[in-house]
PDB file of C-alpha atoms in Angstrom:
ATOM      1  CA  MET A 566      65.615  30.314 115.522  1.00  0.00           C
ATOM      2  CA  ASP A 567      66.878  31.277 112.105  1.00  0.00           C
ATOM      3  CA  ILE A 568      69.389  33.961 110.880  1.00  0.00           C
ATOM      4  CA  LEU A 569      70.842  34.766 107.808  1.00  0.00           C
ATOM      5  CA  ARG A 570      75.351  34.339 107.892  1.00  0.00           C
ATOM      6  CA  LEU A 571      77.095  36.941 106.053  1.00  0.00           C
ATOM      7  CA  SER A 572      80.009  35.499 104.505  1.00  0.00           C
ATOM      8  CA  PRO A 573      82.555  35.900 100.280  1.00  0.00           C
ATOM      9  CA  ASP A 574      80.572  33.157  98.784  1.00  0.00           C
ATOM     10  CA  GLY A 575      77.603  35.153 100.100  1.00  0.00           C
ATOM     11  CA  PRO A 576      74.662  34.844 102.586  1.00  0.00           C
ATOM     12  CA  ALA A 577      73.177  31.104 104.001  1.00  0.00           C
ATOM     13  CA  ARG A 578      70.437  30.346 106.583  1.00  0.00           C
ATOM     14  CA  THR A 579      71.542  29.155 109.181  1.00  0.00           C
ATOM     15  CA  THR A 580      70.159  28.693 112.934  1.00  0.00           C
ATOM     16  CA  VAL A 581      71.931  30.575 116.425  1.00  0.00           C
ATOM     17  CA  ALA A 582      72.329  26.698 117.989  1.00  0.00           C
ATOM     18  CA  GLU A 583      74.241  26.012 115.054  1.00  0.00           C
ATOM     19  CA  ALA A 584      75.689  29.698 114.630  1.00  0.00           C
ATOM     20  CA  TYR A 585      77.286  29.951 118.610  1.00  0.00           C
ATOM     21  CA  GLY A 586      77.102  25.459 118.871  1.00  0.00           C
ATOM     22  CA  ALA A 587      80.879  25.693 120.311  1.00  0.00           C
ATOM     23  CA  PRO A 588      83.355  27.939 120.921  1.00  0.00           C
ATOM     24  CA  LEU A 589      86.216  29.382 118.543  1.00  0.00           C
ATOM     25  CA  SER A 590      88.336  27.287 120.623  1.00  0.00           C
ATOM     26  CA  ASP A 591      89.145  24.479 122.156  1.00  0.00           C
ATOM     27  CA  PRO A 592      88.487  25.429 126.611  1.00  0.00           C
ATOM     28  CA  ALA A 593      90.214  22.635 127.141  1.00  0.00           C
ATOM     29  CA  GLU A 594      93.509  22.660 125.218  1.00  0.00           C
ATOM     30  CA  HIS A 595      93.106  26.408 125.771  1.00  0.00           C
ATOM     31  CA  HIS A 596      93.167  26.029 129.528  1.00  0.00           C
ATOM     32  CA  GLN A 597      96.240  23.482 129.602  1.00  0.00           C
ATOM     33  CA  ARG A 598      97.897  25.240 127.363  1.00  0.00           C
ATOM     34  CA  THR A 599      98.196  28.447 128.070  1.00  0.00           C
ATOM     35  CA  GLY A 600      97.448  28.260 132.065  1.00  0.00           C
ATOM     36  CA  ARG A 601      93.927  29.773 132.257  1.00  0.00           C
ATOM     37  CA  PRO A 602      90.196  29.886 131.728  1.00  0.00           C
ATOM     38  CA  TYR A 603      89.414  29.987 128.437  1.00  0.00           C
ATOM     39  CA  VAL A 604      87.217  33.540 128.486  1.00  0.00           C
ATOM     40  CA  ALA A 605      84.037  35.145 126.013  1.00  0.00           C
ATOM     41  CA  LEU A 606      82.836  37.638 126.339  1.00  0.00           C
ATOM     42  CA  THR A 607      79.532  38.258 125.231  1.00  0.00           C
ATOM     43  CA  MET A 608      77.370  41.543 124.867  1.00  0.00           C
ATOM     44  CA  ILE A 609      74.704  44.010 122.759  1.00  0.00           C
ATOM     45  CA  ALA A 610      75.673  47.596 122.469  1.00  0.00           C
ATOM     46  CA  SER A 611      73.794  49.810 120.798  1.00  0.00           C
ATOM     47  CA  LEU A 612      74.879  50.984 117.158  1.00  0.00           C
ATOM     48  CA  ASP A 613      76.365  54.378 118.948  1.00  0.00           C
ATOM     49  CA  GLY A 614      78.592  52.569 121.122  1.00  0.00           C
ATOM     50  CA  SER A 615      75.724  52.613 124.339  1.00  0.00           C
ATOM     51  CA  THR A 616      75.263  48.960 127.069  1.00  0.00           C
ATOM     52  CA  ALA A 617      71.792  50.193 128.298  1.00  0.00           C
ATOM     53  CA  ILE A 618      69.062  53.044 127.465  1.00  0.00           C
ATOM     54  CA  ASP A 619      69.196  55.015 130.573  1.00  0.00           C
ATOM     55  CA  ARG A 620      71.095  52.506 132.370  1.00  0.00           C
ATOM     56  CA  LYS A 621      68.774  49.524 131.722  1.00  0.00           C
ATOM     57  CA  SER A 622      70.058  47.218 128.835  1.00  0.00           C
ATOM     58  CA  THR A 623      66.555  45.140 128.165  1.00  0.00           C
ATOM     59  CA  PRO A 624      64.985  48.042 125.794  1.00  0.00           C
ATOM     60  CA  LEU A 625      68.438  46.795 123.429  1.00  0.00           C
ATOM     61  CA  PRO A 626      67.655  43.231 123.072  1.00  0.00           C
ATOM     62  CA  ASN A 627      64.987  41.014 120.554  1.00  0.00           C
ATOM     63  CA  ASP A 628      64.274  37.956 120.484  1.00  0.00           C
ATOM     64  CA  THR A 629      66.670  36.506 118.615  1.00  0.00           C
ATOM     65  CA  ASP A 630      69.926  38.093 120.356  1.00  0.00           C
ATOM     66  CA  ALA A 631      68.040  36.664 123.904  1.00  0.00           C
ATOM     67  CA  ALA A 632      68.389  33.418 121.990  1.00  0.00           C
ATOM     68  CA  VAL A 633      72.191  33.917 121.202  1.00  0.00           C
ATOM     69  CA  LEU A 634      72.934  34.788 125.301  1.00  0.00           C
ATOM     70  CA  HIS A 635      71.333  31.665 126.181  1.00  0.00           C
ATOM     71  CA  GLN A 636      73.055  29.864 124.400  1.00  0.00           C
ATOM     72  CA  ALA A 637      76.717  31.162 124.444  1.00  0.00           C
ATOM     73  CA  ARG A 638      76.263  30.891 127.608  1.00  0.00           C
ATOM     74  CA  SER A 639      74.866  27.144 127.686  1.00  0.00           C
ATOM     75  CA  LEU A 640      78.612  26.355 126.819  1.00  0.00           C
ATOM     76  CA  ALA A 641      80.361  28.018 129.968  1.00  0.00           C
ATOM     77  CA  ASP A 642      81.686  25.904 133.230  1.00  0.00           C
ATOM     78  CA  VAL A 643      81.091  29.397 135.270  1.00  0.00           C
ATOM     79  CA  ILE A 644      79.313  32.799 133.966  1.00  0.00           C
ATOM     80  CA  LEU A 645      81.143  35.808 135.607  1.00  0.00           C
ATOM     81  CA  ILE A 646      79.187  38.925 136.668  1.00  0.00           C
ATOM     82  CA  GLY A 647      79.544  41.758 137.891  1.00  0.00           C
ATOM     83  CA  ALA A 648      77.036  43.017 141.513  1.00  0.00           C
ATOM     84  CA  ALA A 649      75.726  45.579 139.161  1.00  0.00           C
ATOM     85  CA  THR A 650      73.929  42.752 136.727  1.00  0.00           C
ATOM     86  CA  VAL A 651      72.348  40.325 139.253  1.00  0.00           C
ATOM     87  CA  ARG A 652      71.446  42.841 141.046  1.00  0.00           C
ATOM     88  CA  ILE A 653      69.115  44.172 137.576  1.00  0.00           C
ATOM     89  CA  GLY A 654      67.861  40.819 137.297  1.00  0.00           C
ATOM     90  CA  GLY A 655      67.917  36.961 135.243  1.00  0.00           C
ATOM     91  CA  TYR A 656      70.398  35.555 137.733  1.00  0.00           C
ATOM     92  CA  SER A 657      68.628  33.279 139.235  1.00  0.00           C
ATOM     93  CA  LYS A 658      69.492  30.109 138.149  1.00  0.00           C
ATOM     94  CA  ALA A 659      72.209  28.272 136.226  1.00  0.00           C
ATOM     95  CA  SER A 660      71.439  27.307 132.717  1.00  0.00           C
ATOM     96  CA  ARG A 661      71.582  24.049 132.552  1.00  0.00           C
ATOM     97  CA  PRO A 662      73.278  21.533 135.674  1.00  0.00           C
ATOM     98  CA  GLY A 663      76.991  21.601 137.002  1.00  0.00           C
ATOM     99  CA  GLN A 664      77.226  25.769 135.540  1.00  0.00           C
ATOM    100  CA  ARG A 665      77.730  28.193 138.080  1.00  0.00           C
ATOM    101  CA  ILE A 666      77.628  31.630 138.544  1.00  0.00           C
ATOM    102  CA  ALA A 667      80.543  34.482 139.440  1.00  0.00           C
ATOM    103  CA  VAL A 668      79.722  36.638 140.897  1.00  0.00           C
ATOM    104  CA  VAL A 669      82.393  39.930 141.557  1.00  0.00           C
ATOM    105  CA  SER A 670      81.637  42.357 144.199  1.00  0.00           C
ATOM    106  CA  SER A 671      84.131  44.124 147.116  1.00  0.00           C
ATOM    107  CA  SER A 672      81.855  45.302 147.880  1.00  0.00           C
ATOM    108  CA  LEU A 673      79.116  42.778 149.504  1.00  0.00           C
ATOM    109  CA  ASP A 674      75.901  44.780 148.827  1.00  0.00           C
ATOM    110  CA  LEU A 675      74.504  41.848 147.552  1.00  0.00           C
ATOM    111  CA  ASP A 676      71.628  39.702 149.330  1.00  0.00           C
ATOM    112  CA  LEU A 677      73.199  36.967 150.356  1.00  0.00           C
ATOM    113  CA  ASP A 678      70.479  35.074 151.129  1.00  0.00           C
ATOM    114  CA  ALA A 679      69.361  35.682 147.096  1.00  0.00           C
ATOM    115  CA  ALA A 680      69.117  34.294 144.164  1.00  0.00           C
ATOM    116  CA  PRO A 681      71.845  32.877 142.472  1.00  0.00           C
ATOM    117  CA  PHE A 682      73.184  32.607 146.119  1.00  0.00           C
ATOM    118  CA  ALA A 683      70.060  30.340 147.539  1.00  0.00           C
ATOM    119  CA  THR A 684      70.241  27.800 144.464  1.00  0.00           C
ATOM    120  CA  GLY A 685      73.508  27.060 145.198  1.00  0.00           C
ATOM    121  CA  ASP A 686      74.875  27.856 141.547  1.00  0.00           C
ATOM    122  CA  GLY A 687      76.296  31.711 142.672  1.00  0.00           C
ATOM    123  CA  PHE A 688      79.256  31.891 144.391  1.00  0.00           C
ATOM    124  CA  LEU A 689      81.349  35.217 145.702  1.00  0.00           C
ATOM    125  CA  VAL A 690      84.330  36.158 143.844  1.00  0.00           C
ATOM    126  CA  THR A 691      85.670  39.463 146.295  1.00  0.00           C
ATOM    127  CA  THR A 692      88.824  40.216 147.930  1.00  0.00           C
ATOM    128  CA  ASN A 693      91.090  38.602 150.054  1.00  0.00           C
ATOM    129  CA  ASP A 694      89.752  40.302 152.962  1.00  0.00           C
ATOM    130  CA  ALA A 695      85.852  40.908 152.914  1.00  0.00           C
ATOM    131  CA  ALA A 696      84.041  39.985 156.146  1.00  0.00           C
ATOM    132  CA  VAL A 697      82.457  36.855 153.869  1.00  0.00           C
ATOM    133  CA  PRO A 698      79.402  35.129 155.891  1.00  0.00           C
ATOM    134  CA  PRO A 699      80.256  31.145 156.375  1.00  0.00           C
ATOM    135  CA  GLY A 700      78.425  29.388 154.629  1.00  0.00           C
ATOM    136  CA  ILE A 701      79.496  31.121 150.921  1.00  0.00           C
ATOM    137  CA  ASP A 702      81.665  30.202 148.963  1.00  0.00           C
ATOM    138  CA  VAL A 703      83.390  31.944 147.889  1.00  0.00           C
ATOM    139  CA  VAL A 704      88.004  32.787 145.094  1.00  0.00           C
ATOM    140  CA  ARG A 705      89.352  35.592 146.579  1.00  0.00           C
ATOM    141  CA  ALA A 706      91.474  37.606 144.533  1.00  0.00           C
ATOM    142  CA  GLY A 707      92.751  41.158 145.014  1.00  0.00           C
ATOM    143  CA  SER A 708      93.404  43.362 148.760  1.00  0.00           C
ATOM    144  CA  ARG A 709      91.493  46.514 148.248  1.00  0.00           C
ATOM    145  CA  ARG A 710      89.578  45.919 144.225  1.00  0.00           C
ATOM    146  CA  VAL A 711      88.749  42.178 142.919  1.00  0.00           C
ATOM    147  CA  ASP A 712      91.993  41.111 140.698  1.00  0.00           C
ATOM    148  CA  ILE A 713      89.781  40.250 137.227  1.00  0.00           C
ATOM    149  CA  GLY A 714      93.249  38.533 136.133  1.00  0.00           C
ATOM    150  CA  ARG A 715      93.134  37.100 139.621  1.00  0.00           C
ATOM    151  CA  ALA A 716      90.481  35.801 140.445  1.00  0.00           C
ATOM    152  CA  ILE A 717      90.338  33.808 136.419  1.00  0.00           C
ATOM    153  CA  GLU A 718      93.149  32.442 137.637  1.00  0.00           C
ATOM    154  CA  GLY A 719      91.210  31.244 140.962  1.00  0.00           C
ATOM    155  CA  LEU A 720      88.581  30.074 138.369  1.00  0.00           C
ATOM    156  CA  GLY A 721      90.879  28.064 136.427  1.00  0.00           C
ATOM    157  CA  ALA A 722      92.282  26.882 140.081  1.00  0.00           C
ATOM    158  CA  ARG A 723      89.048  25.381 140.420  1.00  0.00           C
ATOM    159  CA  GLY A 724      88.871  23.736 137.217  1.00  0.00           C
ATOM    160  CA  PHE A 725      86.572  26.061 134.864  1.00  0.00           C
ATOM    161  CA  ASP A 726      87.722  25.342 131.201  1.00  0.00           C
ATOM    162  CA  HIS A 727      85.345  27.810 129.900  1.00  0.00           C
ATOM    163  CA  VAL A 728      84.045  31.291 131.181  1.00  0.00           C
ATOM    164  CA  SER A 729      81.286  33.195 129.757  1.00  0.00           C
ATOM    165  CA  ALA A 730      81.306  36.887 130.897  1.00  0.00           C
ATOM    166  CA  GLU A 731      78.377  38.453 130.372  1.00  0.00           C
ATOM    167  CA  GLY A 732      79.071  42.874 131.940  1.00  0.00           C
ATOM    168  CA  GLY A 733      78.233  44.324 133.403  1.00  0.00           C
ATOM    169  CA  SER A 734      80.836  47.393 131.428  1.00  0.00           C
ATOM    170  CA  ARG A 735      84.043  47.591 134.755  1.00  0.00           C
ATOM    171  CA  LEU A 736      83.702  43.827 134.809  1.00  0.00           C
ATOM    172  CA  ASN A 737      84.286  44.326 131.224  1.00  0.00           C
ATOM    173  CA  GLY A 738      87.630  46.653 131.159  1.00  0.00           C
ATOM    174  CA  ALA A 739      88.553  44.691 134.047  1.00  0.00           C
ATOM    175  CA  VAL A 740      88.799  41.780 131.483  1.00  0.00           C
ATOM    176  CA  LEU A 741      90.050  43.789 128.962  1.00  0.00           C
ATOM    177  CA  ASP A 742      93.202  45.252 131.308  1.00  0.00           C
ATOM    178  CA  ALA A 743      93.448  41.152 132.014  1.00  0.00           C
ATOM    179  CA  GLY A 744      94.355  40.800 128.674  1.00  0.00           C
ATOM    180  CA  ALA A 745      91.449  41.331 126.618  1.00  0.00           C
ATOM    181  CA  PRO A 746      88.385  38.343 125.863  1.00  0.00           C
ATOM    182  CA  ASP A 747      90.025  35.030 123.810  1.00  0.00           C
ATOM    183  CA  GLU A 748      86.181  34.635 122.408  1.00  0.00           C
ATOM    184  CA  LEU A 749      83.556  38.082 121.907  1.00  0.00           C
ATOM    185  CA  ASN A 750      79.941  37.667 121.075  1.00  0.00           C
ATOM    186  CA  LEU A 751      79.289  41.122 120.082  1.00  0.00           C
ATOM    187  CA  THR A 752      74.832  42.265 119.305  1.00  0.00           C
ATOM    188  CA  LEU A 753      74.889  45.251 117.431  1.00  0.00           C
ATOM    189  CA  SER A 754      71.086  46.829 118.106  1.00  0.00           C
ATOM    190  CA  PRO A 755      69.515  48.998 115.343  1.00  0.00           C
ATOM    191  CA  ARG A 756      68.881  51.908 117.635  1.00  0.00           C
ATOM    192  CA  LEU A 757      71.289  54.829 118.186  1.00  0.00           C
ATOM    193  CA  VAL A 758      69.890  56.441 121.583  1.00  0.00           C
ATOM    194  CA  GLY A 759      73.025  59.292 121.943  1.00  0.00           C
ATOM    195  CA  GLY A 760      73.340  59.786 126.128  1.00  0.00           C
ATOM    196  CA  ASP A 761      76.871  58.737 127.826  1.00  0.00           C
ATOM    197  CA  GLY A 762      75.511  55.814 129.369  1.00  0.00           C
ATOM    198  CA  PRO A 763      78.033  52.882 129.110  1.00  0.00           C
ATOM    199  CA  ARG A 764      80.315  51.508 126.298  1.00  0.00           C
ATOM    200  CA  LEU A 765      81.376  47.909 125.771  1.00  0.00           C
ATOM    201  CA  THR A 766      84.394  48.490 128.391  1.00  0.00           C
ATOM    202  CA  ARG A 767      84.722  50.656 130.948  1.00  0.00           C
ATOM    203  CA  GLY A 768      87.810  51.838 133.316  1.00  0.00           C
ATOM    204  CA  ALA A 769      90.038  50.011 131.834  1.00  0.00           C
ATOM    205  CA  ALA A 770      93.473  51.395 130.421  1.00  0.00           C
ATOM    206  CA  ILE A 771      94.303  52.283 127.070  1.00  0.00           C
ATOM    207  CA  SER A 772      94.848  49.242 124.677  1.00  0.00           C
ATOM    208  CA  ASP A 773      95.332  48.385 121.557  1.00  0.00           C
ATOM    209  CA  HIS A 774      94.310  44.686 121.507  1.00  0.00           C
ATOM    210  CA  ARG A 775      93.337  43.160 118.099  1.00  0.00           C
ATOM    211  CA  LEU A 776      90.187  40.886 117.093  1.00  0.00           C
ATOM    212  CA  GLU A 777      89.994  38.244 114.468  1.00  0.00           C
ATOM    213  CA  LEU A 778      86.324  38.090 112.992  1.00  0.00           C
ATOM    214  CA  ALA A 779      85.122  34.714 112.995  1.00  0.00           C
ATOM    215  CA  ALA A 780      81.768  34.995 111.360  1.00  0.00           C
ATOM    216  CA  MET A 781      79.412  37.473 110.524  1.00  0.00           C
ATOM    217  CA  PHE A 782      75.373  37.915 111.194  1.00  0.00           C
ATOM    218  CA  VAL A 783      71.845  39.352 110.663  1.00  0.00           C
ATOM    219  CA  ASP A 784      67.726  38.333 111.452  1.00  0.00           C
ATOM    220  CA  ASP A 785      65.099  40.036 110.142  1.00  0.00           C
ATOM    221  CA  GLU A 786      64.675  42.886 112.964  1.00  0.00           C
ATOM    222  CA  SER A 787      68.858  44.191 111.088  1.00  0.00           C
ATOM    223  CA  PHE A 788      70.970  42.681 114.868  1.00  0.00           C
ATOM    224  CA  VAL A 789      74.030  41.744 113.299  1.00  0.00           C
ATOM    225  CA  PHE A 790      75.182  38.989 115.305  1.00  0.00           C
ATOM    226  CA  SER A 791      79.608  38.603 115.117  1.00  0.00           C
ATOM    227  CA  ARG A 792      81.883  36.572 116.934  1.00  0.00           C
ATOM    228  CA  TRP A 793      85.400  37.584 116.892  1.00  0.00           C
ATOM    229  CA  ARG A 794      88.491  35.947 118.438  1.00  0.00           C
ATOM    230  CA  LYS A 795      91.380  36.646 119.927  1.00  0.00           C
ATOM    231  CA  ARG A 796      94.548  37.203 117.720  1.00  0.00           C
TER     232      ARG A 796
END
């Protein structure tokens, strides 16, 4: 799928597969150097900052954004998502063999007999004292609420180098509180939607994390795709 790369040297045609064919930094080297996995956050937002229309993200993307999400997701060892995102659907199985899906839930308000748990791709990230049924794979982090920083460390302890965080907004806010993502892949949907829907992050403490623009693209429907790295 073709997109247009924007740069000071002028626009140039490329493909989603080429534009998102590799993480912005080497996850294995990052993990070895920092002691924590490489975290890439991939999201879409409207021009006025909403990540959902009437609590549903489905009207925001187009086919190009779907291809971007699929390509970025395929690079990761594990997908990290909130329970509400699983309930909305779209995470029935991993995008490639060997990849896992880590579902964050403090309350365990989930159908653990359904996908992605039933397929064997999914496992839980929950609190230290949560009553997890036998047979469910689990990473524990935090006492009353899941501590995402410790959860990410727990994923690293399992040998995962590259984590793809994909929302929702509260999970993104927790990732921000844990030190911000190492990479942000942000799509801007050419819509103004109004309302008081969720932003890219929600519930995070006020902070000032600086990112550096690595690449920017646009498609024929005026969707803007940007890749950012942590400075």
